[in-house]
Tab-separated table of C-alpha atoms in Angstrom:
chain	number	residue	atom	x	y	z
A	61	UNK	CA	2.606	12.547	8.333
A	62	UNK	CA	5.180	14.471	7.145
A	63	UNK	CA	8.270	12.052	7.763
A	64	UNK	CA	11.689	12.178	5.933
A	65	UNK	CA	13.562	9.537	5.000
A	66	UNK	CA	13.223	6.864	5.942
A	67	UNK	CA	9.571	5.720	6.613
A	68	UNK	CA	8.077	2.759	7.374
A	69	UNK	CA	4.345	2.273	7.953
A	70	UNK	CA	2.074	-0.641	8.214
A	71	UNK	CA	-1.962	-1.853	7.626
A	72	UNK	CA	-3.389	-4.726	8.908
A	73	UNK	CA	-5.735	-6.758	6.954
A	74	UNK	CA	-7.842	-10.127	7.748
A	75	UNK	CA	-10.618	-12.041	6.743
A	76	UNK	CA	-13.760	-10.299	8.684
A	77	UNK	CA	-17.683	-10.317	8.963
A	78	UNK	CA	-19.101	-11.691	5.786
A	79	UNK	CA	-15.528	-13.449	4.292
A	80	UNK	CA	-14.422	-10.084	3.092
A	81	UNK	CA	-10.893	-8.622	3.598
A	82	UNK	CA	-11.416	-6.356	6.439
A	83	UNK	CA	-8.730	-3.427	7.553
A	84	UNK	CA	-7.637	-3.264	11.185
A	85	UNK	CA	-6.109	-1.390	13.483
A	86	UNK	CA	-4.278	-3.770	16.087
A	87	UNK	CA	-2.486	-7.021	14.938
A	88	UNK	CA	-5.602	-9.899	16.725
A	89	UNK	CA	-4.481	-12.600	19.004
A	90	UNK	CA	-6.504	-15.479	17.890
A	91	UNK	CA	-6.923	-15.368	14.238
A	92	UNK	CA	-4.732	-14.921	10.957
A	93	UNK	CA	-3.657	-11.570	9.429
A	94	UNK	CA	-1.311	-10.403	6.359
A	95	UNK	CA	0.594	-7.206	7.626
A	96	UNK	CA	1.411	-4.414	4.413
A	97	UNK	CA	4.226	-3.025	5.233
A	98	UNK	CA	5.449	0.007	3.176
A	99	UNK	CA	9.432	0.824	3.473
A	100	UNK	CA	11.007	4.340	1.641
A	101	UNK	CA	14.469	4.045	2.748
A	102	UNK	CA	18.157	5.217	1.569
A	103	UNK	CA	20.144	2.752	-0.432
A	104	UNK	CA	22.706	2.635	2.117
A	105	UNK	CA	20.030	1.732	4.858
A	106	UNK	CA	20.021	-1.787	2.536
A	107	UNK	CA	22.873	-4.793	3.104
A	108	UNK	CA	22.832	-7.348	0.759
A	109	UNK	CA	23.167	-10.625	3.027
A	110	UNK	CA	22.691	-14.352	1.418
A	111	UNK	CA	20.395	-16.376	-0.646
A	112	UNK	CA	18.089	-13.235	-1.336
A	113	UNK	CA	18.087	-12.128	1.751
A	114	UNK	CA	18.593	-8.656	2.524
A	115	UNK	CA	18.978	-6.032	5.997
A	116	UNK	CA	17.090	-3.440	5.789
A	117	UNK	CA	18.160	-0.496	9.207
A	118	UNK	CA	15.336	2.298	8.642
A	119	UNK	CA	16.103	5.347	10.799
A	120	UNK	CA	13.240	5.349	12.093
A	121	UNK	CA	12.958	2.208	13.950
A	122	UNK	CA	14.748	-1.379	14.195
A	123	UNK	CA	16.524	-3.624	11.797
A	124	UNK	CA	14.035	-5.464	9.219
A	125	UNK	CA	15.362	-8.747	7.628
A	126	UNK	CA	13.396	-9.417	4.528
A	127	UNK	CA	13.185	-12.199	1.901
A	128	UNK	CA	13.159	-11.317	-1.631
A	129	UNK	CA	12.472	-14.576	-3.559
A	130	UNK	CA	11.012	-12.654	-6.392
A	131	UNK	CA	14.661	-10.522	-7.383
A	132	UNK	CA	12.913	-7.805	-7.241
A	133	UNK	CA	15.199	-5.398	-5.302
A	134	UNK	CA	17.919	-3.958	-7.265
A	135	UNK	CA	20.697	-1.687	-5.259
A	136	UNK	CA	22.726	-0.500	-8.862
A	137	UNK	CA	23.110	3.179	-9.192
A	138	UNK	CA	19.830	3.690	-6.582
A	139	UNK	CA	19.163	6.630	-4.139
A	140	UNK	CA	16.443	5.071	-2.584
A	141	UNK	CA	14.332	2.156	-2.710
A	142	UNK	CA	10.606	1.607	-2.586
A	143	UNK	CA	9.638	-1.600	-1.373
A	144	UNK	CA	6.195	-3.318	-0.413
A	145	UNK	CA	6.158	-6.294	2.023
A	146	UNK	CA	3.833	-8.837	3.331
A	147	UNK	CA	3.767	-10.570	5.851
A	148	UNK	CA	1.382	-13.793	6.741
A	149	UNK	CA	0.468	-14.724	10.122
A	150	UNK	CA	-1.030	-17.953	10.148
A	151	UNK	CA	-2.842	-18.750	13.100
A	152	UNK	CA	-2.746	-22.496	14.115
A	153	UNK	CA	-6.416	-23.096	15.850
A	154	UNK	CA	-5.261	-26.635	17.606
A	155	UNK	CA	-1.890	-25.038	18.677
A	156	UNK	CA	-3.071	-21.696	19.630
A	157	UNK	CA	-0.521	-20.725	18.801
A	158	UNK	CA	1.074	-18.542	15.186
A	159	UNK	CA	3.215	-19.748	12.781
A	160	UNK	CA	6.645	-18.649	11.718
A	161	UNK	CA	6.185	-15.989	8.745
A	162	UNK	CA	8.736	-13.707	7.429
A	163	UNK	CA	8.710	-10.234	5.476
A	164	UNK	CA	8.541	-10.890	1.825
A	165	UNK	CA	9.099	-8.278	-0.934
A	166	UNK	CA	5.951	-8.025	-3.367
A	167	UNK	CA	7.252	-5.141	-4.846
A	168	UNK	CA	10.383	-3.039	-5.177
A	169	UNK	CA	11.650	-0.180	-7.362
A	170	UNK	CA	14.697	2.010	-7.446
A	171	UNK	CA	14.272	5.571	-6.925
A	172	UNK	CA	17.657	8.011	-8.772
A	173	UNK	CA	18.386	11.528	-9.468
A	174	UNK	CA	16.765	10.767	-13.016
A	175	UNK	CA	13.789	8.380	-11.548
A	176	UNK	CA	11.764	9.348	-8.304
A	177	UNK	CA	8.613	7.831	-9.263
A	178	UNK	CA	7.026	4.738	-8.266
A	179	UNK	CA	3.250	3.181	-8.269
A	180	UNK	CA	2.008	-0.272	-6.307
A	181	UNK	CA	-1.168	-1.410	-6.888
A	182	UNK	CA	-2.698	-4.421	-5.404
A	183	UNK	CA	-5.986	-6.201	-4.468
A	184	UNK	CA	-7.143	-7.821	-1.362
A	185	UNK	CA	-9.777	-10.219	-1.698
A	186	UNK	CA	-10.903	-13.408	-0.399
A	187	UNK	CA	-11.065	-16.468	-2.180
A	188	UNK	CA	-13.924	-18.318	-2.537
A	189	UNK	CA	-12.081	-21.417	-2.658
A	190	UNK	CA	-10.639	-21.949	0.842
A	191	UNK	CA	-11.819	-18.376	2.131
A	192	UNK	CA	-8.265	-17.726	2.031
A	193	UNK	CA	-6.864	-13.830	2.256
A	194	UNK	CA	-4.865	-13.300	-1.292
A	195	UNK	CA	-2.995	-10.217	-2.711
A	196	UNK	CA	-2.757	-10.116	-5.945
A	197	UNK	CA	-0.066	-7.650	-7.546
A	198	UNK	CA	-1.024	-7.667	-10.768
A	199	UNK	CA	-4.299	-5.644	-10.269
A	200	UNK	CA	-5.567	-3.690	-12.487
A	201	UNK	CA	-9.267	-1.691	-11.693
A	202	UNK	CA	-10.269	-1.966	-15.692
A	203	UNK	CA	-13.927	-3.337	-15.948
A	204	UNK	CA	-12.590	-6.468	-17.538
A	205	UNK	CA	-10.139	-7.505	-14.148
A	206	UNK	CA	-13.281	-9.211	-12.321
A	207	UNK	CA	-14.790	-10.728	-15.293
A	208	UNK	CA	-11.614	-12.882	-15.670
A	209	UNK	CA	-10.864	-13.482	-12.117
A	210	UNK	CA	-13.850	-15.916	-11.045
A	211	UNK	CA	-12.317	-16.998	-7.706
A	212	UNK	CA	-13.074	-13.391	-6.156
A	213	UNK	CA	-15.463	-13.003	-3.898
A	214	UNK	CA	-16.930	-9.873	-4.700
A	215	UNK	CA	-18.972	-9.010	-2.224
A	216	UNK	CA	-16.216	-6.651	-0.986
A	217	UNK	CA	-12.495	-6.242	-1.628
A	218	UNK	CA	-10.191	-3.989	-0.854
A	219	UNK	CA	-7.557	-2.163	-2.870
A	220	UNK	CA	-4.217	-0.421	-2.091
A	221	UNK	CA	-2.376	2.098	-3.864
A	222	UNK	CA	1.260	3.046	-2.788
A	223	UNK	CA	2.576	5.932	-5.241
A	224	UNK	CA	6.147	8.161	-4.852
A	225	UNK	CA	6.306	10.645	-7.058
A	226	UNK	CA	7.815	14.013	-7.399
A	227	UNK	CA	5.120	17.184	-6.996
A	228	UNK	CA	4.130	19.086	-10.033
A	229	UNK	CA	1.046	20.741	-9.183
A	230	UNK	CA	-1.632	19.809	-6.560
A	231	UNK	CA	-5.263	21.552	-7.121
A	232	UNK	CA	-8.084	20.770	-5.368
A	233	UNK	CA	-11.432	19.952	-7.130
A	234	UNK	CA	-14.030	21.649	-4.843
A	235	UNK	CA	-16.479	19.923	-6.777
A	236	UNK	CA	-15.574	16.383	-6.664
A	237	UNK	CA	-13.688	16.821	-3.528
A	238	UNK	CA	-10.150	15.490	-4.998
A	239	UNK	CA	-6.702	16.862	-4.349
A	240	UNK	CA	-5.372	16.476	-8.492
A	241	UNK	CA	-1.625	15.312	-7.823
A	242	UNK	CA	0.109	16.267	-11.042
A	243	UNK	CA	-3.168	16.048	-12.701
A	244	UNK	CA	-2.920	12.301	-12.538
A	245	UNK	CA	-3.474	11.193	-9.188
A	246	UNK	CA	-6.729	11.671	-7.882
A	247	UNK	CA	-7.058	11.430	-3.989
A	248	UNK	CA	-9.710	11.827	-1.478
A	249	UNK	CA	-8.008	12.494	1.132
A	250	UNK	CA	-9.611	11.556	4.526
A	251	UNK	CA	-7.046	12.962	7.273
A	252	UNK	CA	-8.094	16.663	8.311
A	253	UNK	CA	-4.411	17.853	9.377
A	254	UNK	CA	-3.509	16.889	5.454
A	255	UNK	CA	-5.818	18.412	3.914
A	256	UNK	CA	-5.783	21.732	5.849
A	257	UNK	CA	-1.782	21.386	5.179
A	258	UNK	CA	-2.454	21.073	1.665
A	259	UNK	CA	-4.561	23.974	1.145
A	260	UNK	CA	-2.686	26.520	2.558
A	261	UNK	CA	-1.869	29.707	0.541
A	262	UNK	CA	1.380	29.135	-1.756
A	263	UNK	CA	1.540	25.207	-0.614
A	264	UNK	CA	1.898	24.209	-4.484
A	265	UNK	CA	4.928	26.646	-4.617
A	266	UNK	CA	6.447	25.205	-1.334
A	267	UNK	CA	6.200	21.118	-2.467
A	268	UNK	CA	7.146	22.027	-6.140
A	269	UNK	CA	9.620	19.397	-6.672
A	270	UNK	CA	9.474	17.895	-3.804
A	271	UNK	CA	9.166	13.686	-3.456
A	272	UNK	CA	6.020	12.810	-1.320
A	273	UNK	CA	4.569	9.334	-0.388
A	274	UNK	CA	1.062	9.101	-1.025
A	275	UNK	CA	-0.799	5.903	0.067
A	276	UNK	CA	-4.704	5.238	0.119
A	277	UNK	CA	-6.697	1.878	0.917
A	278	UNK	CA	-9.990	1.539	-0.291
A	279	UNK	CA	-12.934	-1.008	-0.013
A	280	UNK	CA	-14.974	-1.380	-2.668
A	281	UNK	CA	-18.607	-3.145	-2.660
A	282	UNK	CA	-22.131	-3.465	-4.246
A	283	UNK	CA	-20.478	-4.921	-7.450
A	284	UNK	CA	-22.668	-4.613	-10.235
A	285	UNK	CA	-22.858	-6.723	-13.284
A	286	UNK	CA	-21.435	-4.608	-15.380
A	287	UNK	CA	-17.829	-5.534	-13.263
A	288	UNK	CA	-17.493	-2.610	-11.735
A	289	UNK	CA	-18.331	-1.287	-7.911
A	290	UNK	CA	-20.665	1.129	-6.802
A	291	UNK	CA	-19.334	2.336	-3.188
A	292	UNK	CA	-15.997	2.548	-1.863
A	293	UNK	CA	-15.001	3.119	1.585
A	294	UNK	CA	-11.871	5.530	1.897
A	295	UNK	CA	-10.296	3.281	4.461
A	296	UNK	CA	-6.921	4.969	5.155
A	297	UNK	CA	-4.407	7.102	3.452
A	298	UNK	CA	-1.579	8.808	4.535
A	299	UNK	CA	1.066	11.786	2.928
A	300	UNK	CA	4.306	12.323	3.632
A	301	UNK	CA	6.850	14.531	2.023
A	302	UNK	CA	10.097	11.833	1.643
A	303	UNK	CA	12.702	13.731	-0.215
């Protein structure tokens, strides 16, 4: 919490009890497992190597080389760069053994002097075909994204939300229990330290302006047939003041 440039964090995610996406907090040894990654880094941080390839040396730990098949990463006139990445662990059961996987950009988006916002928002689910572990990227939590996506198995998902953005204001709803970001993110926050942090007298002063990560994973269940969800579990989520 509370990292500068650069940052790199991680979640782990696997099919579970039930064939539902299930969080976790150590990579497992005999089953398969996407890994999130998360990357804020400086532009200069990025080499450009060959056939979409790229280099990626965060300050903060060692030398990523990631595959960007999509063209989604774009170094002109950027700052910074916000980039998702996934990476699949397949577990071979008659091998024992895991196959090959490499990072792979799901999402990117320059951050400028005139453009330090940014919002990912993507699904875990499982699929009922295969019981395979899917992201999809083109989420979208209206009422009508379940009715038209058949192969989900609702009995639990899980979504992600990666936002940078610069701070405006940040009340907190006593009421509802949500720290307001700008008046248009609405967070419940679940770490202690942040939220004590982010109530402290003149704290809304301090980050104005300021660029902050913020990051939450949620599960949602007991889906209703109206397509929405009637619980969510507030998995993880994590703040840190980037820039």
């Amino acid at each position: 919490m509370f990292n500068s440039f650069d940052l790199v964090k991680s979640a782990i995610i696997t099919v579970g009890n039930y064939n539902a996406p299930e969080i976790i907090s150590e990579a497992p040894t005999d089953k398969s497992y996407v890994e999130l990654t998360e990357v804020i880094i400086s532009a200069k941080n990025v080499s450009d190597l060959v056939n979409d390839y790229y280099s990626l040396s965060p300050d903060c730990c060692n030398e990523i080389t990631i595959h960007d098949p999509y063209g989604y990463l774009d170094l002109n006139n950027a700052s910074h760069l916000h980039i998702i990445l996934t990476t699949e662990h397949i577990y071979n059961e008659d091998t024992k053994i895991y196959l090959n996987s490499e990072p792979i950009v799901m999402y990117a988006a320059a951050l400028t002097d005139t453009n330090t916002s940014s919002e990912f928002k993507g699904l875990f689910f499982v699929n009922k075909k295969g019981l395979k572990l899917t992201l999809d990227t083109e989420y979208t939590n209206n009422a009508d994204y379940y009715a038209s996506h058949p192969e989900i198995n609702t009995d639990y998902v899980i979504s992600v939300c990666c936002n940078v953005f610069a701070i405006e204001n940040v009340p907190y709803n006593h009421t509802s229990g949500y720290f307001e970001f700008n008046d248009k993110y609405f967070e419940v926050l679940t770490d202690s330290k942040t939220c004590h942090f982010l109530m402290l007298d003149n704290i809304e002063k301090s980050l104005t302006g300021r660029t902050v990560s913020l990051t939450s994973i949620e599960g949602h269940y007991d889906y209703t047939d109206d397509n929405s969800f009637m619980a969510t579990d507030y998995l993880y989520n994590d703040f840190d003041i980037v820039l």
